[in-house]
Amino acid sequence: MDSQYIKRVTEGDVDSFRFLVEKYQKKAFSVAFSIVHNQPEAEDVVQESFIRAYRKLSSFRGDSSFSTWLLRIVVNESIKIHRKKKLEATYTADSITVYEPEINQSIGKLKDEEQRKYISLAMKQMPPREALVLHLFYIEDMNLKQMEEILELNADHIKVILFRARKQFLAILQLELKHELKSIL
Amino acid sequence: MNTNSNELTELEFRGLLQKNEAPKFSPDLSNTIMEQIYSIEAQRKVYLKYSNRSWIFIAIALLLSMFTMGSFSFIQVAYAGYLNQLFPGLYDLFSIILVILVASLFLYQLNQLISSFYRKIDLAS
């Protein structure tokens, strides 16, 4: 389906590009947001990424899917934006002992709205690479092969980041929920 | 499935993470992107128009320069003889005017070509 539209665009039918934009803007935005944690900047990243994709579309050979190719551009653009910003302080949560089931119980006792708030807060405090890996694997439901292509890292490296990111996310969430946990523990 | 009782299973962790608030983006995002794409396309067409036209003018200018400066000696002799027959010194006068015109045309078109080229680089960056 995508390949037909890509072919039409490369043949000069600019309007066909709208199909690709509308199909992938949500995914591109959520990936960008997982790195830059800011709506206007994530939108800028998405715009820039689609423009780059449009310019380079003739060089797209179809070795990977269009979405994988596009998301690689989105990740590179997001990292570029993130590098320009002053890095915000993040928790150094590696040494904290995490009580994972308690976190799950604790978050389960909160209202849906509050659950989303705390989880979003914890995600925003994650280092960009770790947040991105968690997002691609658990939210976008991607497999390691797709992630290898997007992140340009090998599967073993991704597994290590994934393991570390999971621990780090739960540690941050535990710190965020400290007051709620106190009432349970 | 995790065997350690102090760890969440993959499914539990996935469920937890999927509670993450889905970020919202402007409903006009796709329109904004397409407007930029249309604008790029329009500028690309202008660039192509300029570059094609410029190369034609530059080619004509070079041809005229060679003609005037005597690269086509046989034609030039006949041409000079004809002009000087009409009015002595007319060939020199005509040559000077032609060289100035050709040089101006050449520089103008070169400037147009370079400007549109740099505009393209600027858009790409």
CSV table of C-alpha atoms in Angstrom, one decimal:
chain,number,residue,atom,x,y,z
A,1,MET,CA,0.0,0.0,0.0
A,2,ASP,CA,2.7,2.5,1.1
A,3,SER,CA,4.9,1.6,-1.9
A,4,GLN,CA,2.1,2.6,-4.4
A,5,TYR,CA,1.9,6.0,-2.8
A,6,ILE,CA,5.7,6.4,-2.6
A,7,LYS,CA,5.9,5.5,-6.3
A,8,ARG,CA,3.3,8.2,-7.1
A,9,VAL,CA,5.1,10.8,-5.1
A,10,THR,CA,8.4,10.0,-6.8
A,11,GLU,CA,6.6,10.4,-10.1
A,12,GLY,CA,5.6,13.9,-9.2
A,13,ASP,CA,2.2,13.5,-7.5
A,14,VAL,CA,2.8,15.6,-4.4
A,15,ASP,CA,-0.7,15.1,-3.0
A,16,SER,CA,0.0,11.4,-2.5
A,17,PHE,CA,2.4,12.3,0.2
A,18,ARG,CA,-0.5,13.4,2.3
A,19,PHE,CA,-1.6,9.8,2.7
A,20,LEU,CA,1.8,8.9,4.2
A,21,VAL,CA,1.8,12.0,6.5
A,22,GLU,CA,-1.7,11.2,7.8
A,23,LYS,CA,-0.9,7.6,8.3
A,24,TYR,CA,2.3,8.0,10.2
A,25,GLN,CA,2.1,11.4,11.9
A,26,LYS,CA,0.8,10.0,15.2
A,27,LYS,CA,3.5,7.3,15.5
A,28,ALA,CA,6.2,9.9,14.5
A,29,PHE,CA,4.9,12.4,17.0
A,30,SER,CA,4.8,9.9,19.9
A,31,VAL,CA,8.3,8.7,19.1
A,32,ALA,CA,9.6,12.3,18.9
A,33,PHE,CA,7.7,13.2,22.1
A,34,SER,CA,9.3,10.3,24.0
A,35,ILE,CA,12.7,12.0,23.4
A,36,VAL,CA,12.0,15.7,23.5
A,37,HIS,CA,9.1,15.6,26.0
A,38,ASN,CA,7.7,18.8,24.7
A,39,GLN,CA,4.7,19.1,22.3
A,40,PRO,CA,5.8,22.1,20.1
A,41,GLU,CA,9.3,20.6,19.7
A,42,ALA,CA,7.9,17.2,18.9
A,43,GLU,CA,5.7,18.8,16.3
A,44,ASP,CA,8.8,20.6,14.8
A,45,VAL,CA,10.6,17.3,14.7
A,46,VAL,CA,7.7,15.6,12.9
A,47,GLN,CA,7.5,18.4,10.4
A,48,GLU,CA,11.3,18.4,9.7
A,49,SER,CA,11.3,14.6,9.5
A,50,PHE,CA,8.5,14.5,6.9
A,51,ILE,CA,10.2,17.2,4.9
A,52,ARG,CA,13.5,15.2,5.0
A,53,ALA,CA,11.6,12.1,4.1
A,54,TYR,CA,10.0,13.9,1.1
A,55,ARG,CA,13.3,15.2,-0.1
A,56,LYS,CA,15.0,11.8,0.2
A,57,LEU,CA,12.1,9.7,-1.0
A,58,SER,CA,13.7,8.9,-4.3
A,59,SER,CA,16.6,7.3,-2.4
A,60,PHE,CA,14.3,5.1,-0.4
A,61,ARG,CA,15.0,1.6,-1.7
A,62,GLY,CA,12.4,-0.3,0.3
A,63,ASP,CA,14.9,-2.5,2.2
A,64,SER,CA,13.0,-1.7,5.3
A,65,SER,CA,9.4,-0.6,5.7
A,66,PHE,CA,8.6,3.1,5.1
A,67,SER,CA,7.6,3.5,8.8
A,68,THR,CA,10.9,2.1,10.0
A,69,TRP,CA,12.8,4.4,7.6
A,70,LEU,CA,10.7,7.4,8.7
A,71,LEU,CA,11.1,6.7,12.4
A,72,ARG,CA,14.9,6.5,11.9
A,73,ILE,CA,14.7,10.0,10.5
A,74,VAL,CA,12.4,11.1,13.4
A,75,VAL,CA,14.9,9.6,16.0
A,76,ASN,CA,17.9,11.4,14.4
A,77,GLU,CA,16.0,14.7,14.3
A,78,SER,CA,14.8,14.3,17.9
A,79,ILE,CA,18.3,13.7,19.1
A,80,LYS,CA,19.5,16.7,17.2
A,81,ILE,CA,16.9,18.9,18.9
A,82,HIS,CA,17.6,17.3,22.3
A,83,ARG,CA,21.4,18.0,22.0
A,84,LYS,CA,20.7,21.7,21.4
A,85,LYS,CA,18.8,21.9,24.6
A,86,LYS,CA,20.4,22.1,28.0
A,87,LEU,CA,20.1,18.7,29.5
A,88,GLU,CA,17.7,18.7,32.4
A,89,ALA,CA,18.6,17.0,35.6
A,90,THR,CA,17.5,13.4,35.8
A,91,TYR,CA,17.3,11.0,38.6
A,92,THR,CA,20.3,8.8,39.2
A,93,ALA,CA,18.1,5.9,40.3
A,94,ASP,CA,20.5,3.0,39.6
A,95,SER,CA,21.4,2.3,43.2
A,96,ILE,CA,17.8,2.3,44.5
A,97,THR,CA,16.2,-1.0,45.5
A,98,VAL,CA,12.9,-1.2,43.6
A,99,TYR,CA,9.9,-3.1,44.9
A,100,GLU,CA,8.2,-3.7,41.6
A,101,PRO,CA,5.0,-5.5,42.7
A,102,GLU,CA,4.4,-2.7,45.3
A,103,ILE,CA,4.7,-0.1,42.6
A,104,ASN,CA,2.2,-1.9,40.5
A,105,GLN,CA,-0.2,-2.2,43.4
A,106,SER,CA,0.4,1.4,44.4
A,107,ILE,CA,-0.3,2.8,41.0
A,108,GLY,CA,-3.3,0.5,40.6
A,109,LYS,CA,-4.9,2.2,43.6
A,110,LEU,CA,-4.8,5.6,42.0
A,111,LYS,CA,-7.4,7.0,39.6
A,112,ASP,CA,-6.8,6.5,35.9
A,113,GLU,CA,-6.0,10.2,35.5
A,114,GLU,CA,-3.4,10.1,38.3
A,115,GLN,CA,-1.9,6.9,37.0
A,116,ARG,CA,-1.3,8.5,33.6
A,117,LYS,CA,0.1,11.6,35.3
A,118,TYR,CA,2.7,9.7,37.4
A,119,ILE,CA,3.7,7.4,34.5
A,120,SER,CA,4.1,10.4,32.2
A,121,LEU,CA,6.1,12.2,34.8
A,122,ALA,CA,8.4,9.2,35.2
A,123,MET,CA,8.8,8.9,31.4
A,124,LYS,CA,9.7,12.6,31.1
A,125,GLN,CA,12.5,12.1,33.6
A,126,MET,CA,14.1,9.2,31.8
A,127,PRO,CA,17.2,9.8,29.7
A,128,PRO,CA,16.2,10.1,26.0
A,129,ARG,CA,17.7,6.9,24.8
A,130,GLU,CA,16.2,4.8,27.5
A,131,ALA,CA,12.8,6.5,27.2
A,132,LEU,CA,12.9,5.9,23.4
A,133,VAL,CA,13.7,2.2,23.8
A,134,LEU,CA,10.9,1.7,26.3
A,135,HIS,CA,8.5,3.5,24.0
A,136,LEU,CA,9.4,1.6,20.9
A,137,PHE,CA,9.3,-1.8,22.6
A,138,TYR,CA,6.4,-1.5,25.0
A,139,ILE,CA,4.2,1.1,23.6
A,140,GLU,CA,4.8,0.9,19.8
A,141,ASP,CA,5.1,-2.9,20.2
A,142,MET,CA,8.1,-3.2,17.9
A,143,ASN,CA,10.4,-6.2,17.7
A,144,LEU,CA,14.1,-6.1,18.2
A,145,LYS,CA,14.8,-6.3,14.4
A,146,GLN,CA,12.8,-3.1,13.8
A,147,MET,CA,14.4,-1.4,16.7
A,148,GLU,CA,17.9,-2.4,15.4
A,149,GLU,CA,17.0,-0.6,12.1
A,150,ILE,CA,15.6,2.5,13.8
A,151,LEU,CA,18.3,2.9,16.5
A,152,GLU,CA,21.2,1.6,14.4
A,153,LEU,CA,22.3,-0.6,17.4
A,154,ASN,CA,22.6,-4.3,17.6
A,155,ALA,CA,20.0,-6.5,19.4
A,156,ASP,CA,22.2,-7.3,22.3
A,157,HIS,CA,22.9,-3.7,23.0
A,158,ILE,CA,19.2,-2.9,22.8
A,159,LYS,CA,18.4,-5.7,25.3
A,160,VAL,CA,20.9,-4.2,27.7
A,161,ILE,CA,19.4,-0.7,27.3
A,162,LEU,CA,15.9,-2.2,27.7
A,163,PHE,CA,16.8,-4.0,30.9
A,164,ARG,CA,18.5,-0.9,32.4
A,165,ALA,CA,15.6,1.4,31.2
A,166,ARG,CA,13.0,-0.8,32.8
A,167,LYS,CA,14.8,-0.7,36.2
A,168,GLN,CA,15.4,3.0,35.9
A,169,PHE,CA,11.8,3.7,35.0
A,170,LEU,CA,10.5,1.8,37.9
A,171,ALA,CA,13.0,3.4,40.3
A,172,ILE,CA,11.9,6.9,39.1
A,173,LEU,CA,8.2,5.9,39.4
A,174,GLN,CA,8.9,4.6,42.9
A,175,LEU,CA,10.4,7.9,43.9
A,176,GLU,CA,7.4,9.7,42.4
A,177,LEU,CA,5.0,7.5,44.3
A,178,LYS,CA,7.0,7.7,47.5
A,179,HIS,CA,4.1,9.3,49.5
A,180,GLU,CA,1.6,6.8,48.1
A,181,LEU,CA,4.0,3.9,48.9
A,182,LYS,CA,4.5,4.9,52.4
A,183,SER,CA,0.8,4.3,53.2
A,184,ILE,CA,1.1,0.8,51.8
A,185,LEU,CA,4.5,-0.4,53.0
B,1,MET,CA,7.7,-14.8,32.7
B,2,ASN,CA,9.8,-13.6,35.6
B,3,THR,CA,10.5,-16.1,38.3
B,4,ASN,CA,11.7,-13.5,40.8
B,5,SER,CA,8.7,-12.5,42.9
B,6,ASN,CA,10.1,-9.0,43.3
B,7,GLU,CA,9.9,-8.3,39.6
B,8,LEU,CA,6.9,-7.5,37.4
B,9,THR,CA,6.2,-9.8,34.5
B,10,GLU,CA,6.7,-8.5,31.0
B,11,LEU,CA,2.9,-8.3,30.6
B,12,GLU,CA,2.5,-6.4,33.9
B,13,PHE,CA,5.2,-4.0,32.9
B,14,ARG,CA,3.8,-3.5,29.4
B,15,GLY,CA,0.4,-2.8,31.0
B,16,LEU,CA,1.9,-0.3,33.4
B,17,LEU,CA,3.8,1.5,30.7
B,18,GLN,CA,0.8,1.6,28.3
B,19,LYS,CA,-1.0,3.7,30.9
B,20,ASN,CA,1.3,6.5,29.8
B,21,GLU,CA,-0.7,9.5,28.7
B,22,ALA,CA,-0.7,9.6,24.9
B,23,PRO,CA,0.7,12.9,23.8
B,24,LYS,CA,-1.6,15.1,21.8
B,25,PHE,CA,-0.6,17.0,18.7
B,26,SER,CA,-2.2,19.8,16.8
B,27,PRO,CA,-5.0,18.6,14.4
B,28,ASP,CA,-3.5,20.9,11.7
B,29,LEU,CA,-0.1,19.1,11.8
B,30,SER,CA,-0.6,17.2,8.5
B,31,ASN,CA,-1.9,20.4,6.8
B,32,THR,CA,1.1,22.4,8.0
B,33,ILE,CA,3.5,19.6,6.7
B,34,MET,CA,1.7,19.5,3.4
B,35,GLU,CA,1.8,23.3,3.0
B,36,GLN,CA,5.6,23.2,3.5
B,37,ILE,CA,5.9,20.4,1.0
B,38,TYR,CA,3.9,22.4,-1.6
B,39,SER,CA,6.1,25.4,-0.9
B,40,ILE,CA,9.2,23.3,-1.4
B,41,GLU,CA,7.8,21.9,-4.6
B,42,ALA,CA,7.0,25.4,-5.9
B,43,GLN,CA,10.5,26.7,-5.1
B,44,ARG,CA,12.0,23.6,-6.7
B,45,LYS,CA,10.1,24.4,-9.9
B,46,VAL,CA,11.3,28.0,-9.8
B,47,TYR,CA,14.8,26.8,-9.3
B,48,LEU,CA,14.5,24.4,-12.2
B,49,LYS,CA,13.1,27.1,-14.4
B,50,TYR,CA,15.9,29.5,-13.5
B,51,SER,CA,18.7,26.9,-13.9
B,52,ASN,CA,17.4,25.7,-17.3
B,53,ARG,CA,16.9,29.2,-18.6
B,54,SER,CA,20.3,30.4,-17.2
B,55,TRP,CA,22.2,27.6,-18.9
B,56,ILE,CA,20.6,28.5,-22.2
B,57,PHE,CA,21.5,32.2,-21.8
B,58,ILE,CA,25.0,31.3,-20.7
B,59,ALA,CA,25.5,29.0,-23.7
B,60,ILE,CA,24.2,31.8,-26.0
B,61,ALA,CA,26.5,34.3,-24.3
B,62,LEU,CA,29.5,32.1,-24.7
B,63,LEU,CA,28.8,31.4,-28.3
B,64,LEU,CA,28.4,35.1,-29.0
B,65,SER,CA,31.6,35.9,-27.1
B,66,MET,CA,33.5,33.3,-29.2
B,67,PHE,CA,32.0,34.7,-32.3
B,68,THR,CA,32.9,38.3,-31.4
B,69,MET,CA,36.4,37.5,-30.1
B,70,GLY,CA,37.3,35.7,-33.3
B,71,SER,CA,37.0,32.0,-32.5
B,72,PHE,CA,35.2,31.4,-35.7
B,73,SER,CA,37.8,33.3,-37.7
B,74,PHE,CA,36.3,32.7,-41.2
B,75,ILE,CA,32.9,33.9,-40.2
B,76,GLN,CA,34.5,36.8,-38.2
B,77,VAL,CA,36.5,38.1,-41.2
B,78,ALA,CA,33.4,38.1,-43.4
B,79,TYR,CA,31.4,39.7,-40.7
B,80,ALA,CA,34.0,42.3,-40.0
B,81,GLY,CA,34.5,43.0,-43.7
B,82,TYR,CA,30.8,43.5,-44.2
B,83,LEU,CA,30.4,45.9,-41.2
B,84,ASN,CA,33.5,48.0,-42.1
B,85,GLN,CA,32.3,48.2,-45.6
B,86,LEU,CA,29.1,49.9,-44.3
B,87,PHE,CA,31.0,52.2,-42.0
B,88,PRO,CA,34.7,52.2,-41.2
B,89,GLY,CA,35.3,51.2,-37.6
B,90,LEU,CA,31.8,49.9,-37.2
B,91,TYR,CA,33.0,46.4,-36.5
B,92,ASP,CA,35.1,47.6,-33.5
B,93,LEU,CA,32.3,49.7,-32.1
B,94,PHE,CA,29.8,46.9,-32.6
B,95,SER,CA,32.2,44.4,-31.0
B,96,ILE,CA,32.7,46.6,-27.9
B,97,ILE,CA,29.0,47.0,-27.4
B,98,LEU,CA,28.4,43.3,-28.0
B,99,VAL,CA,31.1,42.3,-25.5
B,100,ILE,CA,29.6,44.6,-22.8
B,101,LEU,CA,26.1,43.2,-23.5
B,102,VAL,CA,27.2,39.6,-23.5
B,103,ALA,CA,29.3,40.1,-20.3
B,104,SER,CA,26.4,41.8,-18.6
B,105,LEU,CA,24.0,39.0,-19.7
B,106,PHE,CA,26.4,36.4,-18.6
B,107,LEU,CA,27.0,37.9,-15.2
B,108,TYR,CA,23.3,38.5,-14.6
B,109,GLN,CA,22.4,34.9,-15.5
B,110,LEU,CA,25.2,33.5,-13.4
B,111,ASN,CA,24.0,35.6,-10.5
B,112,GLN,CA,20.5,34.2,-10.9
B,113,LEU,CA,21.8,30.7,-11.1
B,114,ILE,CA,24.0,31.1,-8.0
B,115,SER,CA,21.2,32.8,-6.0
B,116,SER,CA,18.7,30.1,-6.7
B,117,PHE,CA,21.3,27.4,-6.0
B,118,TYR,CA,22.1,29.0,-2.6
B,119,ARG,CA,18.3,29.4,-1.9
B,120,LYS,CA,18.0,25.7,-2.5
B,121,ILE,CA,20.9,24.9,-0.1
B,122,ASP,CA,19.3,27.3,2.5
B,123,LEU,CA,16.0,25.4,2.2
B,124,ALA,CA,17.7,22.1,2.5
B,125,SER,CA,19.6,23.0,5.6
